Amino acid sequence: MKTGFKRATVPLALLVLTTLTAAGCGDGGAGSGKVTVWMYPVIMDPKANAAYWDGIEKGFEAKEKGVDLSIEQLPWENRDQKLATAFGSGKGPDVVLLGPDQIPQYQATGALRPVDRAIEEARSAFRPNALEAMSRDGKVYAAPIYHTVTSTLYNRKLLEKAGITEPPATWDAVRAAAPKLKQAGASTLDYSASNEASLNMSFYPLLWQAGGRVFADGGKKAAFNSPEGVEALTFLVDLYKSGAVPRSAMNNANLFTDQALGRQQVAMGYTNTPADAVLAEKAWGKGNVIVGPALTGPGKQVCFGMPGGLGINAKSGNVPGAEKFIAYMVQPAQIESMGRAGGFFSPRTDVTVPNDSSYAKEYEQALDHTYPGEPNPAARQLMALLSPEIQAALTGKKSPKAALDAAASEADELLARQR
């Protein structure tokens, strides 16, 4: 068993060299019984994170005699670059933590092998949307071990001041609430329009609620400029022009603290995490916090949320050991302990993570409406093209349709180069 955890304080070049040497699959074969895992700080407190994974190492090795499990801690910074370098060199870990957005890229290059065999016994217990998020071409490439979720967050004091007794849960209700809140001196809907904001936590949920999609034709073309996309952006622009979306939205990057929602200048957000609810309770007072269901648009009720999972390096020298570790981590006891330690929810329908939060029930219900986004190797580059056009629409420089068409034209060129 590996003792201690790397905190990655050495220079990047040295870190890559060190981790590739230490975690190279060539010396992690079945004969040696060694399984190397690359993990990231999913548990925010460093000491708690180290203690948790140390316990996992001990628990797994006690169950699987003869297997030497080494869980190495790496930082989130430059994660994709380091992993791509490791995969490209034919080295790297046996097992690595992955998000849904990483799977298309590494599956397309043959860097990952399916984990279906490792989750065979647990497969029927997973939430369908969790497995779907981790799948490509009918095979699962990362076994979900935790799930994130967002939902709507309301300020009761601002709603009551405006005479609104029922928190707005639909687009029509948001529109109806806006004039009343404006008269009471508040904006209605929080939004993050900064270029640094993730569209998964800003525009995309509105697009999905309208019934639209980001990609079409198997990811080869942009689809966000569809009538549904135009409807979503028009909804947002109309609110912004009327003051129902605060002007500070242009500088917000998916933050709660020191932004309009946290400062009680806007009555609701629709992509808020359980951690945001905790911050709201401290800032507003417990009685003023309401967590509601996922916002419903003209197309569907949906919120952003995604699983984190464990994938297997296609060039692992100890696939049986890697599969044993994954099978161990998807068991109810580990799903529950992972959720407790990291403040996550369960990707399994038969496991509920105990949670002392006053809002756990509401977020648990929102899990049924989570959507992890639309994985594509060019997803992040496409966001960089679309965000400025959304800003142009919000500030009146372009119509919603013209802005989305312009972004789609650039996106189609980008996607064509990816083929």
Short mmCIF file of C-alpha atoms in Angstrom, two decimals:
data_model
loop_
_atom_site.label_atom_id
_atom_site.label_comp_id
_atom_site.label_asym_id
_atom_site.label_seq_id
_atom_site.Cartn_x
_atom_site.Cartn_y
_atom_site.Cartn_z
CA MET A 1 0.00 0.00 0.00
CA LYS A 2 1.24 3.45 -0.85
CA THR A 3 1.63 5.59 2.25
CA GLY A 4 1.05 9.32 2.12
CA PHE A 5 -0.47 11.46 -0.61
CA LYS A 6 1.14 13.73 -3.16
CA ARG A 7 -0.07 17.32 -2.92
CA ALA A 8 1.50 18.27 -6.27
CA THR A 9 3.55 21.23 -5.09
CA VAL A 10 6.45 20.53 -7.43
CA PRO A 11 6.81 22.23 -10.82
CA LEU A 12 4.54 20.91 -13.57
CA ALA A 13 7.25 19.29 -15.69
CA LEU A 14 8.69 17.48 -12.68
CA LEU A 15 5.22 16.47 -11.54
CA VAL A 16 4.36 14.90 -14.88
CA LEU A 17 7.67 13.06 -15.00
CA THR A 18 7.30 11.86 -11.42
CA THR A 19 3.74 10.65 -11.78
CA LEU A 20 4.38 8.94 -15.10
CA THR A 21 7.32 7.09 -13.59
CA ALA A 22 5.52 6.16 -10.40
CA ALA A 23 2.24 5.26 -12.04
CA GLY A 24 3.44 3.71 -15.28
CA CYS A 25 1.32 0.76 -16.23
CA GLY A 26 4.31 -1.18 -17.43
CA ASP A 27 5.26 -2.05 -13.85
CA GLY A 28 1.66 -2.41 -12.67
CA GLY A 29 0.92 -5.75 -14.27
CA ALA A 30 -1.22 -8.56 -12.95
CA GLY A 31 1.86 -10.40 -11.74
CA SER A 32 2.86 -7.59 -9.41
CA GLY A 33 -0.68 -7.17 -8.12
CA LYS A 34 -0.34 -3.39 -8.22
CA VAL A 35 -3.20 -1.04 -9.10
CA THR A 36 -2.49 2.68 -9.40
CA VAL A 37 -5.31 5.21 -9.20
CA TRP A 38 -5.18 8.90 -10.07
CA MET A 39 -7.55 10.78 -7.80
CA TYR A 40 -8.34 14.47 -7.43
CA PRO A 41 -9.45 16.57 -4.42
CA VAL A 42 -13.13 15.66 -4.58
CA ILE A 43 -13.28 16.15 -0.81
CA MET A 44 -12.55 19.82 -0.21
CA ASP A 45 -10.77 19.51 3.14
CA PRO A 46 -7.23 18.23 2.35
CA LYS A 47 -6.86 16.30 5.61
CA ALA A 48 -10.29 14.68 5.25
CA ASN A 49 -9.50 13.86 1.62
CA ALA A 50 -6.22 12.15 2.56
CA ALA A 51 -7.84 10.27 5.44
CA TYR A 52 -10.72 9.05 3.29
CA TRP A 53 -8.59 7.60 0.50
CA ASP A 54 -6.14 6.11 2.99
CA GLY A 55 -9.12 4.27 4.48
CA ILE A 56 -10.21 3.10 1.04
CA GLU A 57 -6.73 1.71 0.38
CA LYS A 58 -6.74 -0.23 3.64
CA GLY A 59 -10.30 -1.48 3.20
CA PHE A 60 -9.73 -2.67 -0.36
CA GLU A 61 -6.42 -4.37 0.40
CA ALA A 62 -7.99 -6.15 3.37
CA LYS A 63 -10.66 -7.53 1.04
CA GLU A 64 -8.43 -8.25 -1.96
CA LYS A 65 -5.36 -9.97 -0.56
CA GLY A 66 -2.26 -9.63 -2.71
CA VAL A 67 -3.36 -6.45 -4.49
CA ASP A 68 -1.23 -3.40 -3.80
CA LEU A 69 -3.49 -0.34 -4.24
CA SER A 70 -1.79 3.02 -4.71
CA ILE A 71 -4.09 6.08 -4.79
CA GLU A 72 -2.17 9.15 -5.89
CA GLN A 73 -3.57 12.63 -5.36
CA LEU A 74 -3.25 15.13 -8.22
CA PRO A 75 -4.57 18.71 -8.43
CA TRP A 76 -7.47 19.78 -10.64
CA GLU A 77 -5.23 22.29 -12.41
CA ASN A 78 -4.11 21.15 -15.87
CA ARG A 79 -5.86 17.83 -15.28
CA ASP A 80 -6.66 17.17 -18.93
CA GLN A 81 -3.18 18.07 -20.16
CA LYS A 82 -1.51 15.73 -17.67
CA LEU A 83 -3.88 12.89 -18.40
CA ALA A 84 -3.57 13.31 -22.17
CA THR A 85 0.21 13.26 -21.82
CA ALA A 86 0.04 10.09 -19.74
CA PHE A 87 -2.33 8.33 -22.11
CA GLY A 88 -0.35 9.50 -25.15
CA SER A 89 2.85 8.04 -23.75
CA GLY A 90 1.22 4.68 -23.11
CA LYS A 91 1.65 5.09 -19.39
CA GLY A 92 -0.42 6.69 -16.67
CA PRO A 93 -2.63 5.12 -14.00
CA ASP A 94 -4.62 1.91 -14.16
CA VAL A 95 -7.73 3.74 -12.92
CA VAL A 96 -8.58 7.45 -13.09
CA LEU A 97 -11.43 9.69 -11.96
CA LEU A 98 -13.35 11.03 -14.97
CA GLY A 99 -16.27 13.32 -15.69
CA PRO A 100 -18.75 12.81 -18.55
CA ASP A 101 -17.14 15.57 -20.61
CA GLN A 102 -13.80 13.76 -20.69
CA ILE A 103 -15.08 10.42 -21.93
CA PRO A 104 -15.71 11.27 -25.63
CA GLN A 105 -12.17 12.54 -26.11
CA TYR A 106 -10.40 9.62 -24.48
CA GLN A 107 -12.78 6.99 -25.82
CA ALA A 108 -12.32 8.30 -29.35
CA THR A 109 -8.54 7.98 -29.09
CA GLY A 110 -8.76 4.47 -27.64
CA ALA A 111 -7.31 5.53 -24.29
CA LEU A 112 -10.13 3.97 -22.24
CA ARG A 113 -11.54 0.47 -21.98
CA PRO A 114 -15.18 -0.22 -20.99
CA VAL A 115 -15.99 -0.88 -17.34
CA ASP A 116 -19.15 -2.90 -18.02
CA ARG A 117 -17.64 -6.06 -16.59
CA ALA A 118 -16.61 -4.29 -13.37
CA ILE A 119 -20.13 -2.96 -12.73
CA GLU A 120 -22.02 -6.03 -13.92
CA GLU A 121 -23.50 -6.89 -10.51
CA ALA A 122 -24.39 -3.29 -9.66
CA ARG A 123 -25.54 -2.14 -13.10
CA SER A 124 -29.30 -2.39 -12.52
CA ALA A 125 -29.04 -0.24 -9.38
CA PHE A 126 -27.56 2.84 -11.08
CA ARG A 127 -29.66 5.81 -12.03
CA PRO A 128 -30.20 5.52 -15.80
CA ASN A 129 -29.08 9.11 -16.40
CA ALA A 130 -25.85 8.47 -14.46
CA LEU A 131 -24.94 5.48 -16.63
CA GLU A 132 -25.98 7.25 -19.80
CA ALA A 133 -23.68 10.16 -18.95
CA MET A 134 -20.73 7.77 -18.73
CA SER A 135 -21.53 5.77 -21.87
CA ARG A 136 -20.49 5.89 -25.50
CA ASP A 137 -21.66 3.58 -28.28
CA GLY A 138 -23.57 1.39 -25.85
CA LYS A 139 -20.66 0.80 -23.47
CA VAL A 140 -19.93 2.35 -20.06
CA TYR A 141 -16.49 3.96 -19.79
CA ALA A 142 -16.58 5.22 -16.20
CA ALA A 143 -18.34 3.70 -13.20
CA PRO A 144 -20.27 6.38 -11.26
CA ILE A 145 -19.19 6.72 -7.63
CA TYR A 146 -20.92 10.03 -6.80
CA HIS A 147 -23.40 12.48 -8.29
CA THR A 148 -23.67 16.26 -8.23
CA VAL A 149 -26.93 18.17 -8.55
CA THR A 150 -28.23 21.72 -8.90
CA SER A 151 -31.71 23.11 -8.49
CA THR A 152 -33.62 26.34 -7.89
CA LEU A 153 -32.85 28.51 -4.88
CA TYR A 154 -35.24 31.21 -3.68
CA ASN A 155 -35.04 34.11 -1.23
CA ARG A 156 -38.28 33.93 0.75
CA LYS A 157 -37.92 37.47 2.10
CA LEU A 158 -37.73 39.01 -1.37
CA LEU A 159 -40.64 36.93 -2.67
CA GLU A 160 -42.84 37.86 0.27
CA LYS A 161 -41.90 41.54 -0.06
CA ALA A 162 -43.21 41.36 -3.64
CA GLY A 163 -46.39 39.58 -2.52
CA ILE A 164 -45.40 36.31 -4.22
CA THR A 165 -46.61 33.34 -2.19
CA GLU A 166 -45.68 30.57 -4.63
CA PRO A 167 -42.02 30.41 -5.72
CA PRO A 168 -41.84 30.65 -9.54
CA ALA A 169 -41.18 27.14 -10.84
CA THR A 170 -41.85 27.65 -14.56
CA TRP A 171 -40.76 30.15 -17.19
CA ASP A 172 -44.26 31.63 -17.26
CA ALA A 173 -44.23 32.03 -13.49
CA VAL A 174 -40.82 33.74 -13.67
CA ARG A 175 -42.16 36.18 -16.24
CA ALA A 176 -45.23 36.87 -14.10
CA ALA A 177 -43.13 37.44 -10.98
CA ALA A 178 -40.71 39.87 -12.61
CA PRO A 179 -42.88 43.07 -12.53
CA LYS A 180 -43.85 42.45 -8.90
CA LEU A 181 -40.24 41.94 -7.83
CA LYS A 182 -39.13 45.01 -9.77
CA GLN A 183 -41.69 47.10 -7.96
CA ALA A 184 -40.33 45.70 -4.68
CA GLY A 185 -36.81 46.74 -5.68
CA ALA A 186 -35.38 43.33 -6.63
CA SER A 187 -34.39 41.45 -9.75
CA THR A 188 -35.93 38.05 -10.46
CA LEU A 189 -33.48 35.55 -11.96
CA ASP A 190 -29.76 35.14 -11.31
CA TYR A 191 -27.54 34.49 -14.34
CA SER A 192 -23.81 34.16 -15.08
CA ALA A 193 -22.81 35.74 -18.39
CA SER A 194 -19.07 36.08 -17.82
CA ASN A 195 -16.79 34.34 -20.31
CA GLU A 196 -15.40 32.41 -17.35
CA ALA A 197 -18.83 30.95 -16.52
CA SER A 198 -19.62 27.41 -17.60
CA LEU A 199 -22.60 27.29 -19.94
CA ASN A 200 -23.62 24.05 -18.19
CA MET A 201 -24.42 26.30 -15.24
CA SER A 202 -25.96 29.19 -17.18
CA PHE A 203 -27.39 29.06 -20.70
CA TYR A 204 -27.49 25.34 -21.42
CA PRO A 205 -30.12 24.46 -18.76
CA LEU A 206 -32.43 27.06 -20.32
CA LEU A 207 -31.72 25.56 -23.75
CA TRP A 208 -32.60 22.07 -22.47
CA GLN A 209 -35.70 23.37 -20.69
CA ALA A 210 -36.86 24.79 -24.02
CA GLY A 211 -36.42 21.34 -25.55
CA GLY A 212 -33.23 22.23 -27.43
CA ARG A 213 -29.80 20.66 -27.67
CA VAL A 214 -26.23 21.87 -28.04
CA PHE A 215 -25.16 19.39 -30.74
CA ALA A 216 -26.80 17.63 -33.67
CA ASP A 217 -25.80 14.96 -36.16
CA GLY A 218 -23.90 12.91 -33.63
CA GLY A 219 -21.91 15.91 -32.42
CA LYS A 220 -20.84 16.99 -35.91
CA LYS A 221 -22.92 20.18 -36.03
CA ALA A 222 -24.22 22.82 -33.64
CA ALA A 223 -27.91 22.72 -32.76
CA PHE A 224 -28.27 25.55 -30.24
CA ASN A 225 -29.49 27.98 -32.91
CA SER A 226 -32.67 25.94 -33.37
CA PRO A 227 -36.09 27.56 -32.71
CA GLU A 228 -35.83 26.15 -29.18
CA GLY A 229 -32.46 27.79 -28.71
CA VAL A 230 -33.76 31.12 -29.96
CA GLU A 231 -36.70 30.79 -27.57
CA ALA A 232 -34.34 30.17 -24.65
CA LEU A 233 -32.10 33.13 -25.44
CA THR A 234 -35.10 35.37 -26.10
CA PHE A 235 -36.48 34.44 -22.66
CA LEU A 236 -33.17 35.43 -21.10
CA VAL A 237 -32.73 38.63 -23.13
CA ASP A 238 -36.26 39.83 -22.36
CA LEU A 239 -35.62 39.36 -18.64
CA TYR A 240 -32.29 41.15 -18.87
CA LYS A 241 -33.73 44.12 -20.77
CA SER A 242 -36.49 44.54 -18.19
CA GLY A 243 -34.06 44.36 -15.27
CA ALA A 244 -35.37 40.97 -14.13
CA VAL A 245 -31.87 39.57 -14.71
CA PRO A 246 -29.45 41.89 -12.90
CA ARG A 247 -26.87 43.89 -14.85
CA SER A 248 -24.17 42.34 -12.66
CA ALA A 249 -24.83 39.07 -14.51
CA MET A 250 -22.32 40.18 -17.15
CA ASN A 251 -19.50 39.80 -14.63
CA ASN A 252 -20.73 36.74 -12.75
CA ALA A 253 -18.89 33.43 -13.22
CA ASN A 254 -21.23 30.95 -11.52
CA LEU A 255 -20.56 32.49 -8.12
CA PHE A 256 -22.92 32.98 -5.19
CA THR A 257 -20.90 34.95 -2.64
CA ASP A 258 -20.50 38.67 -3.37
CA GLN A 259 -22.87 38.40 -6.33
CA ALA A 260 -26.48 39.53 -6.76
CA LEU A 261 -28.11 36.38 -5.38
CA GLY A 262 -25.87 36.24 -2.34
CA ARG A 263 -26.35 39.95 -1.68
CA GLN A 264 -30.16 39.55 -1.74
CA GLN A 265 -30.54 41.70 -4.85
CA VAL A 266 -32.20 38.93 -6.90
CA ALA A 267 -34.92 36.53 -5.77
CA MET A 268 -33.91 33.22 -7.34
CA GLY A 269 -31.30 31.16 -9.13
CA TYR A 270 -31.83 27.98 -11.12
CA THR A 271 -28.39 26.33 -11.15
CA ASN A 272 -27.56 26.39 -7.45
CA THR A 273 -25.68 23.68 -5.60
CA PRO A 274 -26.28 22.32 -2.10
CA ALA A 275 -23.23 24.35 -1.03
CA ASP A 276 -24.98 27.50 -2.29
CA ALA A 277 -27.96 26.69 -0.07
CA VAL A 278 -25.65 26.48 2.94
CA LEU A 279 -24.10 29.84 2.05
CA ALA A 280 -27.57 31.34 1.57
CA GLU A 281 -28.63 30.17 5.01
CA LYS A 282 -25.67 31.99 6.53
CA ALA A 283 -26.21 35.15 4.47
CA TRP A 284 -30.00 35.39 4.52
CA GLY A 285 -31.04 33.49 7.63
CA LYS A 286 -32.40 29.94 7.60
CA GLY A 287 -36.04 30.98 7.35
CA ASN A 288 -35.43 32.83 4.10
CA VAL A 289 -33.99 29.91 2.13
CA ILE A 290 -36.20 27.83 -0.15
CA VAL A 291 -34.87 25.05 -2.38
CA GLY A 292 -37.37 24.14 -5.06
CA PRO A 293 -37.65 21.64 -7.91
CA ALA A 294 -35.74 21.93 -11.16
CA LEU A 295 -37.04 24.82 -13.25
CA THR A 296 -39.55 23.86 -15.95
CA GLY A 297 -39.46 25.43 -19.39
CA PRO A 298 -41.78 25.02 -22.39
CA GLY A 299 -40.01 21.79 -23.32
CA LYS A 300 -39.14 19.98 -20.11
CA GLN A 301 -38.14 20.14 -16.46
CA VAL A 302 -34.39 19.79 -16.20
CA CYS A 303 -31.37 20.87 -14.14
CA PHE A 304 -27.66 20.36 -14.50
CA GLY A 305 -25.99 17.61 -12.52
CA MET A 306 -23.46 14.94 -13.35
CA PRO A 307 -21.73 11.88 -11.95
CA GLY A 308 -18.06 11.42 -11.30
CA GLY A 309 -16.73 7.99 -12.12
CA LEU A 310 -13.78 5.66 -12.38
CA GLY A 311 -12.39 4.69 -15.79
CA ILE A 312 -9.75 2.15 -16.80
CA ASN A 313 -6.69 2.97 -18.86
CA ALA A 314 -6.82 0.90 -22.05
CA LYS A 315 -3.11 0.16 -21.61
CA SER A 316 -3.38 -0.90 -17.99
CA GLY A 317 -1.17 -3.85 -17.19
CA ASN A 318 -3.52 -5.02 -14.45
CA VAL A 319 -7.05 -4.90 -15.80
CA PRO A 320 -8.36 -7.59 -13.39
CA GLY A 321 -7.06 -5.59 -10.43
CA ALA A 322 -8.50 -2.36 -11.82
CA GLU A 323 -11.88 -4.00 -12.29
CA LYS A 324 -11.80 -5.35 -8.73
CA PHE A 325 -11.15 -1.86 -7.39
CA ILE A 326 -14.01 -0.37 -9.40
CA ALA A 327 -16.37 -3.17 -8.33
CA TYR A 328 -15.39 -2.37 -4.73
CA MET A 329 -16.01 1.38 -5.12
CA VAL A 330 -19.52 1.02 -6.59
CA GLN A 331 -20.79 -1.06 -3.68
CA PRO A 332 -23.39 0.61 -1.40
CA ALA A 333 -20.99 1.03 1.53
CA GLN A 334 -18.47 2.94 -0.57
CA ILE A 335 -21.13 4.97 -2.39
CA GLU A 336 -22.49 6.06 0.98
CA SER A 337 -19.07 6.82 2.48
CA MET A 338 -18.03 8.77 -0.64
CA GLY A 339 -21.22 10.80 -0.47
CA ARG A 340 -20.80 11.53 3.21
CA ALA A 341 -17.16 12.54 2.86
CA GLY A 342 -17.61 14.76 -0.19
CA GLY A 343 -21.14 16.05 0.30
CA PHE A 344 -22.34 14.23 -2.80
CA PHE A 345 -25.51 12.38 -3.71
CA SER A 346 -25.82 8.77 -4.76
CA PRO A 347 -25.67 7.60 -8.40
CA ARG A 348 -27.52 4.45 -7.26
CA THR A 349 -31.28 4.36 -6.73
CA ASP A 350 -30.97 1.87 -3.88
CA VAL A 351 -28.53 3.99 -1.85
CA THR A 352 -29.44 7.26 -0.15
CA VAL A 353 -26.54 9.17 1.34
CA PRO A 354 -27.48 10.33 4.86
CA ASN A 355 -27.46 14.12 4.92
CA ASP A 356 -28.15 16.48 7.81
CA SER A 357 -28.92 19.38 5.49
CA SER A 358 -32.37 20.91 5.68
CA TYR A 359 -32.48 20.82 1.89
CA ALA A 360 -31.25 17.28 1.21
CA LYS A 361 -34.73 16.01 0.34
CA GLU A 362 -35.28 18.70 -2.30
CA TYR A 363 -31.90 18.10 -3.93
CA GLU A 364 -32.44 14.35 -3.81
CA GLN A 365 -35.70 14.83 -5.74
CA ALA A 366 -33.93 17.04 -8.27
CA LEU A 367 -31.61 14.15 -9.14
CA ASP A 368 -34.39 12.63 -11.23
CA HIS A 369 -34.25 15.68 -13.50
CA THR A 370 -30.48 16.08 -13.82
CA TYR A 371 -28.80 16.20 -17.18
CA PRO A 372 -24.99 16.04 -17.41
CA GLY A 373 -24.61 18.10 -20.53
CA GLU A 374 -23.72 16.92 -24.00
CA PRO A 375 -20.21 15.44 -24.03
CA ASN A 376 -18.15 16.30 -27.07
CA PRO A 377 -14.37 16.60 -27.54
CA ALA A 378 -14.88 20.23 -28.61
CA ALA A 379 -17.45 21.12 -25.93
CA ARG A 380 -15.28 23.56 -24.04
CA GLN A 381 -14.01 25.27 -27.18
CA LEU A 382 -17.59 25.67 -28.34
CA MET A 383 -18.50 27.38 -25.07
CA ALA A 384 -15.77 29.93 -25.74
CA LEU A 385 -17.41 30.72 -29.09
CA LEU A 386 -20.97 30.91 -27.77
CA SER A 387 -20.48 32.96 -24.59
CA PRO A 388 -19.52 36.25 -26.36
CA GLU A 389 -22.51 35.93 -28.68
CA ILE A 390 -24.86 35.50 -25.71
CA GLN A 391 -23.33 38.67 -24.27
CA ALA A 392 -23.95 40.43 -27.58
CA ALA A 393 -27.61 39.45 -27.43
CA LEU A 394 -27.99 40.52 -23.81
CA THR A 395 -26.51 43.96 -24.51
CA GLY A 396 -28.67 44.47 -27.60
CA LYS A 397 -25.84 44.36 -30.13
CA LYS A 398 -27.45 41.38 -31.89
CA SER A 399 -30.84 39.72 -31.91
CA PRO A 400 -31.01 36.32 -30.18
CA LYS A 401 -31.28 34.56 -33.54
CA ALA A 402 -28.41 36.50 -35.13
CA ALA A 403 -26.19 35.83 -32.10
CA LEU A 404 -26.88 32.11 -32.07
CA ASP A 405 -26.51 31.82 -35.85
CA ALA A 406 -23.13 33.54 -35.69
CA ALA A 407 -21.94 31.23 -32.92
CA ALA A 408 -23.29 28.17 -34.75
CA SER A 409 -21.41 29.10 -37.93
CA GLU A 410 -18.13 29.26 -36.02
CA ALA A 411 -19.01 26.12 -34.09
CA ASP A 412 -19.70 24.16 -37.28
CA GLU A 413 -16.25 25.12 -38.59
CA LEU A 414 -14.71 24.03 -35.31
CA LEU A 415 -16.55 20.71 -35.34
CA ALA A 416 -15.61 20.08 -38.96
CA ARG A 417 -11.94 20.38 -38.02
CA GLN A 418 -12.44 17.79 -35.27
CA ARG A 419 -13.49 15.05 -37.70
#
